[in-house]
């Protein structure tokens, strides 16, 4: 079933994929996305209109008196050409600054430290725009940026050390059944011989969202009943839309940072019916993915959704959304990856095929476009062994056709 209402995130990523693909045609990109060619074209034209980039955009009219007074036709042509060149240069400059500000507005939407984010934005886009222009538009000092850049190696080392410690913390946290906060985690690490202070442990737990209860939008409901395991490691289904599974995975960026991907897969065809990519792991990440799944399928009432015991999936907001959609929640055992193995296998395939041996995706924009393109192509074209080497969409179409034939 085709998606009836595409999310703003999907539309923006579709436009970005088309605009960033050399030699792209509406037909080829639309086929990968599984949307109508005219629909994709409409999204692109609306985006260009919003940005003021149109093929028929009129040039600024010449000012009265700008025409040369010389009677020499050749001199008049030269001066008019110079004026046109001046206007074109001014238009390019304004378009560049508008493009920088548009990208910066989306880049800073995550609420990071403003100055640090400005420096990071300059560094991420220095191959596209001049550093001088970027610093001027973002109102940062160039010398301060270069000083920040000089400390990149030290920051990368700290970030690597933080990731290593985060895995140790995650292990201790999992062994406690998710009950330990930073004081007890610190005590456990020290007993194991790890020299670390509680402030650093608390900071890393916040950064990696190991203790979801501290996030305002990710608060597990202590009065909620224990969520049962309705899957029992059976990741198959006899019909589309009956059993779904989901998880969150890290998408590594250059410099030790991450984006995060939440997915919703249909167990029948392994189709990705919902996903969301963000620079945070708040509950919004998983609720956006589930809402997209509901939009894709049209309805989800009576279905089962299976996940791990991540704080996002146990939050009040997520539970309320499941109730609203008529979805029954299912969770595997704490700390047992095999209870959600199919999702983890899917994410492993995604990273293997998109990273192709690289350690990271580069900047956030490249990461988002790469993963978005793979997810859409996965549904429309990638052959899946579980489906008899048919794509998820083709497998569901064959199933639907067979049902109609039997009914006839």
JSON list of C-alpha atoms in Angstrom, two decimals, residues 63-281:
[
{"chain": "A", "resi": 63, "resn": "UNK", "atom": "CA", "xyz": [18.44, 51.47, -12.40]},
{"chain": "A", "resi": 64, "resn": "UNK", "atom": "CA", "xyz": [17.36, 54.63, -14.18]},
{"chain": "A", "resi": 65, "resn": "UNK", "atom": "CA", "xyz": [20.47, 56.39, -15.31]},
{"chain": "A", "resi": 66, "resn": "UNK", "atom": "CA", "xyz": [22.52, 53.18, -15.22]},
{"chain": "A", "resi": 67, "resn": "UNK", "atom": "CA", "xyz": [22.56, 53.09, -19.01]},
{"chain": "A", "resi": 68, "resn": "UNK", "atom": "CA", "xyz": [25.67, 54.66, -20.45]},
{"chain": "A", "resi": 69, "resn": "UNK", "atom": "CA", "xyz": [25.54, 58.08, -21.94]},
{"chain": "A", "resi": 70, "resn": "UNK", "atom": "CA", "xyz": [28.12, 57.21, -24.59]},
{"chain": "A", "resi": 71, "resn": "UNK", "atom": "CA", "xyz": [26.90, 57.15, -28.15]},
{"chain": "A", "resi": 72, "resn": "UNK", "atom": "CA", "xyz": [29.49, 54.50, -29.02]},
{"chain": "A", "resi": 73, "resn": "UNK", "atom": "CA", "xyz": [27.54, 51.23, -29.44]},
{"chain": "A", "resi": 74, "resn": "UNK", "atom": "CA", "xyz": [30.56, 49.04, -28.50]},
{"chain": "A", "resi": 75, "resn": "UNK", "atom": "CA", "xyz": [31.17, 51.01, -25.32]},
{"chain": "A", "resi": 76, "resn": "UNK", "atom": "CA", "xyz": [27.48, 50.82, -24.46]},
{"chain": "A", "resi": 77, "resn": "UNK", "atom": "CA", "xyz": [27.53, 47.02, -24.88]},
{"chain": "A", "resi": 78, "resn": "UNK", "atom": "CA", "xyz": [30.65, 46.72, -22.69]},
{"chain": "A", "resi": 79, "resn": "UNK", "atom": "CA", "xyz": [29.07, 48.78, -19.91]},
{"chain": "A", "resi": 80, "resn": "UNK", "atom": "CA", "xyz": [25.82, 46.84, -20.08]},
{"chain": "A", "resi": 81, "resn": "UNK", "atom": "CA", "xyz": [27.72, 43.55, -19.92]},
{"chain": "A", "resi": 82, "resn": "UNK", "atom": "CA", "xyz": [29.64, 44.84, -16.89]},
{"chain": "A", "resi": 83, "resn": "UNK", "atom": "CA", "xyz": [26.36, 45.77, -15.21]},
{"chain": "A", "resi": 84, "resn": "UNK", "atom": "CA", "xyz": [24.89, 42.34, -15.92]},
{"chain": "A", "resi": 85, "resn": "UNK", "atom": "CA", "xyz": [28.02, 40.68, -14.51]},
{"chain": "A", "resi": 86, "resn": "UNK", "atom": "CA", "xyz": [27.76, 42.85, -11.39]},
{"chain": "A", "resi": 87, "resn": "UNK", "atom": "CA", "xyz": [24.11, 41.91, -10.86]},
{"chain": "A", "resi": 88, "resn": "UNK", "atom": "CA", "xyz": [24.83, 38.22, -11.43]},
{"chain": "A", "resi": 89, "resn": "UNK", "atom": "CA", "xyz": [27.69, 38.31, -8.91]},
{"chain": "A", "resi": 90, "resn": "UNK", "atom": "CA", "xyz": [25.44, 40.03, -6.38]},
{"chain": "A", "resi": 91, "resn": "UNK", "atom": "CA", "xyz": [22.71, 37.46, -6.97]},
{"chain": "A", "resi": 92, "resn": "UNK", "atom": "CA", "xyz": [25.19, 34.57, -6.53]},
{"chain": "A", "resi": 93, "resn": "UNK", "atom": "CA", "xyz": [26.45, 36.10, -3.28]},
{"chain": "A", "resi": 94, "resn": "UNK", "atom": "CA", "xyz": [22.93, 36.50, -1.89]},
{"chain": "A", "resi": 95, "resn": "UNK", "atom": "CA", "xyz": [21.97, 33.00, -3.00]},
{"chain": "A", "resi": 96, "resn": "UNK", "atom": "CA", "xyz": [25.07, 31.57, -1.32]},
{"chain": "A", "resi": 97, "resn": "UNK", "atom": "CA", "xyz": [24.39, 33.39, 1.95]},
{"chain": "A", "resi": 98, "resn": "UNK", "atom": "CA", "xyz": [20.74, 32.35, 1.85]},
{"chain": "A", "resi": 99, "resn": "UNK", "atom": "CA", "xyz": [21.79, 28.75, 1.28]},
{"chain": "A", "resi": 100, "resn": "UNK", "atom": "CA", "xyz": [24.25, 28.89, 4.19]},
{"chain": "A", "resi": 101, "resn": "UNK", "atom": "CA", "xyz": [21.63, 30.33, 6.55]},
{"chain": "A", "resi": 102, "resn": "UNK", "atom": "CA", "xyz": [19.01, 27.78, 5.46]},
{"chain": "A", "resi": 103, "resn": "UNK", "atom": "CA", "xyz": [21.38, 24.90, 6.14]},
{"chain": "A", "resi": 104, "resn": "UNK", "atom": "CA", "xyz": [22.54, 26.46, 9.40]},
{"chain": "A", "resi": 105, "resn": "UNK", "atom": "CA", "xyz": [18.97, 26.84, 10.67]},
{"chain": "A", "resi": 106, "resn": "UNK", "atom": "CA", "xyz": [18.33, 23.13, 10.24]},
{"chain": "A", "resi": 107, "resn": "UNK", "atom": "CA", "xyz": [21.79, 22.26, 11.58]},
{"chain": "A", "resi": 108, "resn": "UNK", "atom": "CA", "xyz": [21.27, 24.14, 14.84]},
{"chain": "A", "resi": 109, "resn": "UNK", "atom": "CA", "xyz": [17.75, 22.84, 15.42]},
{"chain": "A", "resi": 110, "resn": "UNK", "atom": "CA", "xyz": [19.05, 20.14, 17.77]},
{"chain": "A", "resi": 111, "resn": "UNK", "atom": "CA", "xyz": [19.90, 22.70, 20.47]},
{"chain": "A", "resi": 112, "resn": "UNK", "atom": "CA", "xyz": [23.65, 22.10, 20.72]},
{"chain": "A", "resi": 113, "resn": "UNK", "atom": "CA", "xyz": [26.01, 24.64, 22.21]},
{"chain": "A", "resi": 114, "resn": "UNK", "atom": "CA", "xyz": [25.67, 27.55, 19.77]},
{"chain": "A", "resi": 115, "resn": "UNK", "atom": "CA", "xyz": [29.34, 28.57, 19.44]},
{"chain": "A", "resi": 116, "resn": "UNK", "atom": "CA", "xyz": [30.58, 25.00, 19.14]},
{"chain": "A", "resi": 117, "resn": "UNK", "atom": "CA", "xyz": [27.88, 24.23, 16.59]},
{"chain": "A", "resi": 118, "resn": "UNK", "atom": "CA", "xyz": [28.84, 27.26, 14.51]},
{"chain": "A", "resi": 119, "resn": "UNK", "atom": "CA", "xyz": [32.46, 26.12, 14.37]},
{"chain": "A", "resi": 120, "resn": "UNK", "atom": "CA", "xyz": [31.36, 22.59, 13.48]},
{"chain": "A", "resi": 121, "resn": "UNK", "atom": "CA", "xyz": [29.06, 23.93, 10.77]},
{"chain": "A", "resi": 122, "resn": "UNK", "atom": "CA", "xyz": [31.92, 25.94, 9.25]},
{"chain": "A", "resi": 123, "resn": "UNK", "atom": "CA", "xyz": [34.14, 22.84, 9.29]},
{"chain": "A", "resi": 124, "resn": "UNK", "atom": "CA", "xyz": [31.46, 20.59, 7.79]},
{"chain": "A", "resi": 125, "resn": "UNK", "atom": "CA", "xyz": [30.83, 23.02, 4.90]},
{"chain": "A", "resi": 126, "resn": "UNK", "atom": "CA", "xyz": [34.31, 24.44, 4.24]},
{"chain": "A", "resi": 127, "resn": "UNK", "atom": "CA", "xyz": [34.64, 22.38, 1.05]},
{"chain": "A", "resi": 128, "resn": "UNK", "atom": "CA", "xyz": [31.42, 23.90, -0.29]},
{"chain": "A", "resi": 129, "resn": "UNK", "atom": "CA", "xyz": [31.86, 27.54, 0.74]},
{"chain": "A", "resi": 130, "resn": "UNK", "atom": "CA", "xyz": [34.81, 29.78, 1.60]},
{"chain": "A", "resi": 131, "resn": "UNK", "atom": "CA", "xyz": [35.70, 29.78, 5.30]},
{"chain": "A", "resi": 132, "resn": "UNK", "atom": "CA", "xyz": [35.74, 33.58, 5.22]},
{"chain": "A", "resi": 133, "resn": "UNK", "atom": "CA", "xyz": [32.16, 33.69, 3.87]},
{"chain": "A", "resi": 134, "resn": "UNK", "atom": "CA", "xyz": [30.92, 31.07, 6.34]},
{"chain": "A", "resi": 135, "resn": "UNK", "atom": "CA", "xyz": [32.40, 32.89, 9.34]},
{"chain": "A", "resi": 136, "resn": "UNK", "atom": "CA", "xyz": [30.99, 36.23, 8.17]},
{"chain": "A", "resi": 137, "resn": "UNK", "atom": "CA", "xyz": [27.46, 34.86, 7.66]},
{"chain": "A", "resi": 138, "resn": "UNK", "atom": "CA", "xyz": [27.49, 32.98, 11.00]},
{"chain": "A", "resi": 139, "resn": "UNK", "atom": "CA", "xyz": [29.11, 35.91, 12.84]},
{"chain": "A", "resi": 140, "resn": "UNK", "atom": "CA", "xyz": [32.08, 33.98, 14.21]},
{"chain": "A", "resi": 141, "resn": "UNK", "atom": "CA", "xyz": [35.73, 35.04, 14.40]},
{"chain": "A", "resi": 142, "resn": "UNK", "atom": "CA", "xyz": [37.95, 33.26, 11.89]},
{"chain": "A", "resi": 143, "resn": "UNK", "atom": "CA", "xyz": [40.89, 33.11, 14.30]},
{"chain": "A", "resi": 144, "resn": "UNK", "atom": "CA", "xyz": [38.65, 31.51, 16.92]},
{"chain": "A", "resi": 145, "resn": "UNK", "atom": "CA", "xyz": [37.49, 28.94, 14.38]},
{"chain": "A", "resi": 146, "resn": "UNK", "atom": "CA", "xyz": [41.07, 28.02, 13.47]},
{"chain": "A", "resi": 147, "resn": "UNK", "atom": "CA", "xyz": [41.93, 27.77, 17.17]},
{"chain": "A", "resi": 148, "resn": "UNK", "atom": "CA", "xyz": [38.97, 25.41, 17.60]},
{"chain": "A", "resi": 149, "resn": "UNK", "atom": "CA", "xyz": [40.12, 23.45, 14.55]},
{"chain": "A", "resi": 150, "resn": "UNK", "atom": "CA", "xyz": [43.62, 23.06, 16.01]},
{"chain": "A", "resi": 151, "resn": "UNK", "atom": "CA", "xyz": [42.12, 21.22, 18.96]},
{"chain": "A", "resi": 152, "resn": "UNK", "atom": "CA", "xyz": [40.31, 18.69, 16.75]},
{"chain": "A", "resi": 153, "resn": "UNK", "atom": "CA", "xyz": [42.74, 15.85, 17.44]},
{"chain": "A", "resi": 154, "resn": "UNK", "atom": "CA", "xyz": [42.46, 16.28, 21.20]},
{"chain": "A", "resi": 155, "resn": "UNK", "atom": "CA", "xyz": [38.66, 16.39, 20.96]},
{"chain": "A", "resi": 156, "resn": "UNK", "atom": "CA", "xyz": [38.61, 13.28, 18.78]},
{"chain": "A", "resi": 157, "resn": "UNK", "atom": "CA", "xyz": [40.76, 11.46, 21.35]},
{"chain": "A", "resi": 158, "resn": "UNK", "atom": "CA", "xyz": [38.40, 12.45, 24.16]},
{"chain": "A", "resi": 159, "resn": "UNK", "atom": "CA", "xyz": [35.40, 11.36, 22.11]},
{"chain": "A", "resi": 160, "resn": "UNK", "atom": "CA", "xyz": [36.98, 7.96, 21.41]},
{"chain": "A", "resi": 161, "resn": "UNK", "atom": "CA", "xyz": [37.71, 7.52, 25.10]},
{"chain": "A", "resi": 162, "resn": "UNK", "atom": "CA", "xyz": [34.15, 8.56, 25.92]},
{"chain": "A", "resi": 163, "resn": "UNK", "atom": "CA", "xyz": [32.72, 5.96, 23.52]},
{"chain": "A", "resi": 164, "resn": "UNK", "atom": "CA", "xyz": [34.85, 3.23, 25.10]},
{"chain": "A", "resi": 165, "resn": "UNK", "atom": "CA", "xyz": [33.74, 4.25, 28.58]},
{"chain": "A", "resi": 166, "resn": "UNK", "atom": "CA", "xyz": [30.13, 4.48, 27.38]},
{"chain": "A", "resi": 167, "resn": "UNK", "atom": "CA", "xyz": [30.23, 0.80, 26.37]},
{"chain": "A", "resi": 168, "resn": "UNK", "atom": "CA", "xyz": [31.57, -0.14, 29.81]},
{"chain": "A", "resi": 169, "resn": "UNK", "atom": "CA", "xyz": [28.83, 1.96, 31.44]},
{"chain": "A", "resi": 170, "resn": "UNK", "atom": "CA", "xyz": [26.19, 0.39, 29.20]},
{"chain": "A", "resi": 171, "resn": "UNK", "atom": "CA", "xyz": [27.35, -3.08, 30.27]},
{"chain": "A", "resi": 172, "resn": "UNK", "atom": "CA", "xyz": [27.14, -2.20, 33.99]},
{"chain": "A", "resi": 173, "resn": "UNK", "atom": "CA", "xyz": [23.80, -0.49, 33.46]},
{"chain": "A", "resi": 174, "resn": "UNK", "atom": "CA", "xyz": [22.43, -3.53, 31.65]},
{"chain": "A", "resi": 175, "resn": "UNK", "atom": "CA", "xyz": [23.63, -5.91, 34.35]},
{"chain": "A", "resi": 176, "resn": "UNK", "atom": "CA", "xyz": [21.70, -3.85, 36.88]},
{"chain": "A", "resi": 177, "resn": "UNK", "atom": "CA", "xyz": [18.51, -4.26, 34.90]},
{"chain": "A", "resi": 178, "resn": "UNK", "atom": "CA", "xyz": [18.59, -0.59, 34.00]},
{"chain": "A", "resi": 179, "resn": "UNK", "atom": "CA", "xyz": [18.30, 0.41, 37.66]},
{"chain": "A", "resi": 180, "resn": "UNK", "atom": "CA", "xyz": [21.73, 1.95, 38.33]},
{"chain": "A", "resi": 181, "resn": "UNK", "atom": "CA", "xyz": [22.30, 5.69, 38.04]},
{"chain": "A", "resi": 182, "resn": "UNK", "atom": "CA", "xyz": [25.70, 7.39, 37.84]},
{"chain": "A", "resi": 183, "resn": "UNK", "atom": "CA", "xyz": [26.69, 6.92, 41.53]},
{"chain": "A", "resi": 184, "resn": "UNK", "atom": "CA", "xyz": [26.23, 3.13, 41.49]},
{"chain": "A", "resi": 185, "resn": "UNK", "atom": "CA", "xyz": [27.66, 2.78, 37.98]},
{"chain": "A", "resi": 186, "resn": "UNK", "atom": "CA", "xyz": [30.75, 4.70, 39.13]},
{"chain": "A", "resi": 187, "resn": "UNK", "atom": "CA", "xyz": [31.13, 2.46, 42.18]},
{"chain": "A", "resi": 188, "resn": "UNK", "atom": "CA", "xyz": [30.83, -0.68, 40.01]},
{"chain": "A", "resi": 189, "resn": "UNK", "atom": "CA", "xyz": [33.42, 0.60, 37.53]},
{"chain": "A", "resi": 190, "resn": "UNK", "atom": "CA", "xyz": [35.85, 1.45, 40.31]},
{"chain": "A", "resi": 191, "resn": "UNK", "atom": "CA", "xyz": [35.44, -2.02, 41.78]},
{"chain": "A", "resi": 192, "resn": "UNK", "atom": "CA", "xyz": [36.41, -3.40, 38.37]},
{"chain": "A", "resi": 193, "resn": "UNK", "atom": "CA", "xyz": [39.56, -1.29, 38.45]},
{"chain": "A", "resi": 194, "resn": "UNK", "atom": "CA", "xyz": [38.39, 1.61, 36.25]},
{"chain": "A", "resi": 195, "resn": "UNK", "atom": "CA", "xyz": [39.63, 4.96, 37.57]},
{"chain": "A", "resi": 196, "resn": "UNK", "atom": "CA", "xyz": [36.82, 7.40, 36.81]},
{"chain": "A", "resi": 197, "resn": "UNK", "atom": "CA", "xyz": [34.91, 10.12, 38.61]},
{"chain": "A", "resi": 198, "resn": "UNK", "atom": "CA", "xyz": [31.13, 10.32, 38.96]},
{"chain": "A", "resi": 199, "resn": "UNK", "atom": "CA", "xyz": [30.80, 13.64, 37.09]},
{"chain": "A", "resi": 200, "resn": "UNK", "atom": "CA", "xyz": [32.31, 12.12, 33.96]},
{"chain": "A", "resi": 201, "resn": "UNK", "atom": "CA", "xyz": [30.11, 9.03, 34.25]},
{"chain": "A", "resi": 202, "resn": "UNK", "atom": "CA", "xyz": [27.01, 11.22, 34.64]},
{"chain": "A", "resi": 203, "resn": "UNK", "atom": "CA", "xyz": [28.00, 13.32, 31.63]},
{"chain": "A", "resi": 204, "resn": "UNK", "atom": "CA", "xyz": [28.54, 10.29, 29.41]},
{"chain": "A", "resi": 205, "resn": "UNK", "atom": "CA", "xyz": [25.30, 8.68, 30.55]},
{"chain": "A", "resi": 206, "resn": "UNK", "atom": "CA", "xyz": [23.47, 11.86, 29.56]},
{"chain": "A", "resi": 207, "resn": "UNK", "atom": "CA", "xyz": [25.30, 12.11, 26.23]},
{"chain": "A", "resi": 208, "resn": "UNK", "atom": "CA", "xyz": [24.61, 8.52, 25.22]},
{"chain": "A", "resi": 209, "resn": "UNK", "atom": "CA", "xyz": [21.06, 8.47, 26.69]},
{"chain": "A", "resi": 210, "resn": "UNK", "atom": "CA", "xyz": [21.83, 5.49, 28.90]},
{"chain": "A", "resi": 211, "resn": "UNK", "atom": "CA", "xyz": [19.58, 6.84, 31.65]},
{"chain": "A", "resi": 212, "resn": "UNK", "atom": "CA", "xyz": [16.49, 7.82, 29.73]},
{"chain": "A", "resi": 213, "resn": "UNK", "atom": "CA", "xyz": [14.54, 8.82, 32.84]},
{"chain": "A", "resi": 214, "resn": "UNK", "atom": "CA", "xyz": [16.45, 12.12, 32.97]},
{"chain": "A", "resi": 215, "resn": "UNK", "atom": "CA", "xyz": [15.08, 13.22, 29.63]},
{"chain": "A", "resi": 216, "resn": "UNK", "atom": "CA", "xyz": [11.86, 15.18, 29.93]},
{"chain": "A", "resi": 217, "resn": "UNK", "atom": "CA", "xyz": [10.31, 13.43, 26.94]},
{"chain": "A", "resi": 218, "resn": "UNK", "atom": "CA", "xyz": [11.64, 9.96, 27.77]},
{"chain": "A", "resi": 219, "resn": "UNK", "atom": "CA", "xyz": [10.17, 9.07, 31.16]},
{"chain": "A", "resi": 220, "resn": "UNK", "atom": "CA", "xyz": [9.19, 5.43, 31.70]},
{"chain": "A", "resi": 221, "resn": "UNK", "atom": "CA", "xyz": [5.90, 5.04, 33.49]},
{"chain": "A", "resi": 222, "resn": "UNK", "atom": "CA", "xyz": [6.67, 3.35, 36.84]},
{"chain": "A", "resi": 223, "resn": "UNK", "atom": "CA", "xyz": [3.00, 2.38, 37.24]},
{"chain": "A", "resi": 224, "resn": "UNK", "atom": "CA", "xyz": [2.76, 0.72, 33.83]},
{"chain": "A", "resi": 225, "resn": "UNK", "atom": "CA", "xyz": [2.44, -3.10, 33.76]},
{"chain": "A", "resi": 226, "resn": "UNK", "atom": "CA", "xyz": [5.38, -5.21, 32.63]},
{"chain": "A", "resi": 227, "resn": "UNK", "atom": "CA", "xyz": [5.41, -5.45, 28.81]},
{"chain": "A", "resi": 228, "resn": "UNK", "atom": "CA", "xyz": [5.30, -9.14, 27.75]},
{"chain": "A", "resi": 229, "resn": "UNK", "atom": "CA", "xyz": [7.32, -10.78, 24.97]},
{"chain": "A", "resi": 230, "resn": "UNK", "atom": "CA", "xyz": [4.67, -11.59, 22.36]},
{"chain": "A", "resi": 231, "resn": "UNK", "atom": "CA", "xyz": [7.20, -12.63, 19.71]},
{"chain": "A", "resi": 232, "resn": "UNK", "atom": "CA", "xyz": [9.22, -15.37, 21.40]},
{"chain": "A", "resi": 233, "resn": "UNK", "atom": "CA", "xyz": [11.97, -14.78, 18.78]},
{"chain": "A", "resi": 234, "resn": "UNK", "atom": "CA", "xyz": [9.52, -15.53, 15.97]},
{"chain": "A", "resi": 235, "resn": "UNK", "atom": "CA", "xyz": [10.12, -12.71, 13.48]},
{"chain": "A", "resi": 236, "resn": "UNK", "atom": "CA", "xyz": [7.78, -14.04, 10.78]},
{"chain": "A", "resi": 237, "resn": "UNK", "atom": "CA", "xyz": [4.17, -13.17, 9.92]},
{"chain": "A", "resi": 238, "resn": "UNK", "atom": "CA", "xyz": [1.54, -14.67, 7.62]},
{"chain": "A", "resi": 239, "resn": "UNK", "atom": "CA", "xyz": [0.07, -11.31, 6.57]},
{"chain": "A", "resi": 240, "resn": "UNK", "atom": "CA", "xyz": [1.38, -7.75, 6.16]},
{"chain": "A", "resi": 241, "resn": "UNK", "atom": "CA", "xyz": [0.49, -5.31, 8.93]},
{"chain": "A", "resi": 242, "resn": "UNK", "atom": "CA", "xyz": [0.18, -7.82, 11.77]},
{"chain": "A", "resi": 243, "resn": "UNK", "atom": "CA", "xyz": [3.65, -7.88, 13.37]},
{"chain": "A", "resi": 244, "resn": "UNK", "atom": "CA", "xyz": [6.18, -5.06, 13.45]},
{"chain": "A", "resi": 245, "resn": "UNK", "atom": "CA", "xyz": [9.59, -4.74, 15.04]},
{"chain": "A", "resi": 246, "resn": "UNK", "atom": "CA", "xyz": [11.83, -1.75, 15.66]},
{"chain": "A", "resi": 247, "resn": "UNK", "atom": "CA", "xyz": [15.10, -0.55, 17.10]},
{"chain": "A", "resi": 248, "resn": "UNK", "atom": "CA", "xyz": [17.52, 2.40, 17.25]},
{"chain": "A", "resi": 249, "resn": "UNK", "atom": "CA", "xyz": [21.02, 2.37, 15.79]},
{"chain": "A", "resi": 250, "resn": "UNK", "atom": "CA", "xyz": [23.99, 4.76, 15.74]},
{"chain": "A", "resi": 251, "resn": "UNK", "atom": "CA", "xyz": [25.15, 6.36, 12.47]},
{"chain": "A", "resi": 252, "resn": "UNK", "atom": "CA", "xyz": [28.80, 7.47, 12.94]},
{"chain": "A", "resi": 253, "resn": "UNK", "atom": "CA", "xyz": [29.92, 10.85, 11.62]},
{"chain": "A", "resi": 254, "resn": "UNK", "atom": "CA", "xyz": [33.38, 12.35, 11.19]},
{"chain": "A", "resi": 255, "resn": "UNK", "atom": "CA", "xyz": [34.87, 13.72, 14.41]},
{"chain": "A", "resi": 256, "resn": "UNK", "atom": "CA", "xyz": [33.29, 11.11, 16.66]},
{"chain": "A", "resi": 257, "resn": "UNK", "atom": "CA", "xyz": [29.72, 12.42, 16.51]},
{"chain": "A", "resi": 258, "resn": "UNK", "atom": "CA", "xyz": [26.55, 10.53, 15.57]},
{"chain": "A", "resi": 259, "resn": "UNK", "atom": "CA", "xyz": [23.12, 10.68, 14.02]},
{"chain": "A", "resi": 260, "resn": "UNK", "atom": "CA", "xyz": [20.53, 8.16, 15.20]},
{"chain": "A", "resi": 261, "resn": "UNK", "atom": "CA", "xyz": [18.13, 6.05, 13.14]},
{"chain": "A", "resi": 262, "resn": "UNK", "atom": "CA", "xyz": [14.90, 4.51, 14.45]},
{"chain": "A", "resi": 263, "resn": "UNK", "atom": "CA", "xyz": [13.15, 1.98, 12.20]},
{"chain": "A", "resi": 264, "resn": "UNK", "atom": "CA", "xyz": [9.86, 0.05, 12.05]},
{"chain": "A", "resi": 265, "resn": "UNK", "atom": "CA", "xyz": [9.92, -3.17, 9.97]},
{"chain": "A", "resi": 266, "resn": "UNK", "atom": "CA", "xyz": [6.99, -5.36, 8.93]},
{"chain": "A", "resi": 267, "resn": "UNK", "atom": "CA", "xyz": [7.82, -8.97, 9.83]},
{"chain": "A", "resi": 268, "resn": "UNK", "atom": "CA", "xyz": [5.92, -10.31, 6.80]},
{"chain": "A", "resi": 269, "resn": "UNK", "atom": "CA", "xyz": [8.09, -8.78, 4.07]},
{"chain": "A", "resi": 270, "resn": "UNK", "atom": "CA", "xyz": [10.81, -7.05, 6.17]},
{"chain": "A", "resi": 271, "resn": "UNK", "atom": "CA", "xyz": [9.65, -3.79, 4.57]},
{"chain": "A", "resi": 272, "resn": "UNK", "atom": "CA", "xyz": [10.79, -0.61, 6.33]},
{"chain": "A", "resi": 273, "resn": "UNK", "atom": "CA", "xyz": [7.40, 1.02, 6.82]},
{"chain": "A", "resi": 274, "resn": "UNK", "atom": "CA", "xyz": [8.64, 3.76, 9.14]},
{"chain": "A", "resi": 275, "resn": "UNK", "atom": "CA", "xyz": [11.87, 5.47, 10.08]},
{"chain": "A", "resi": 276, "resn": "UNK", "atom": "CA", "xyz": [13.28, 8.68, 11.51]},
{"chain": "A", "resi": 277, "resn": "UNK", "atom": "CA", "xyz": [16.80, 10.16, 11.52]},
{"chain": "A", "resi": 278, "resn": "UNK", "atom": "CA", "xyz": [17.84, 12.76, 14.11]},
{"chain": "A", "resi": 279, "resn": "UNK", "atom": "CA", "xyz": [20.80, 14.05, 16.09]},
{"chain": "A", "resi": 280, "resn": "UNK", "atom": "CA", "xyz": [19.24, 12.94, 19.40]},
{"chain": "A", "resi": 281, "resn": "UNK", "atom": "CA", "xyz": [17.75, 9.85, 21.03]}
]
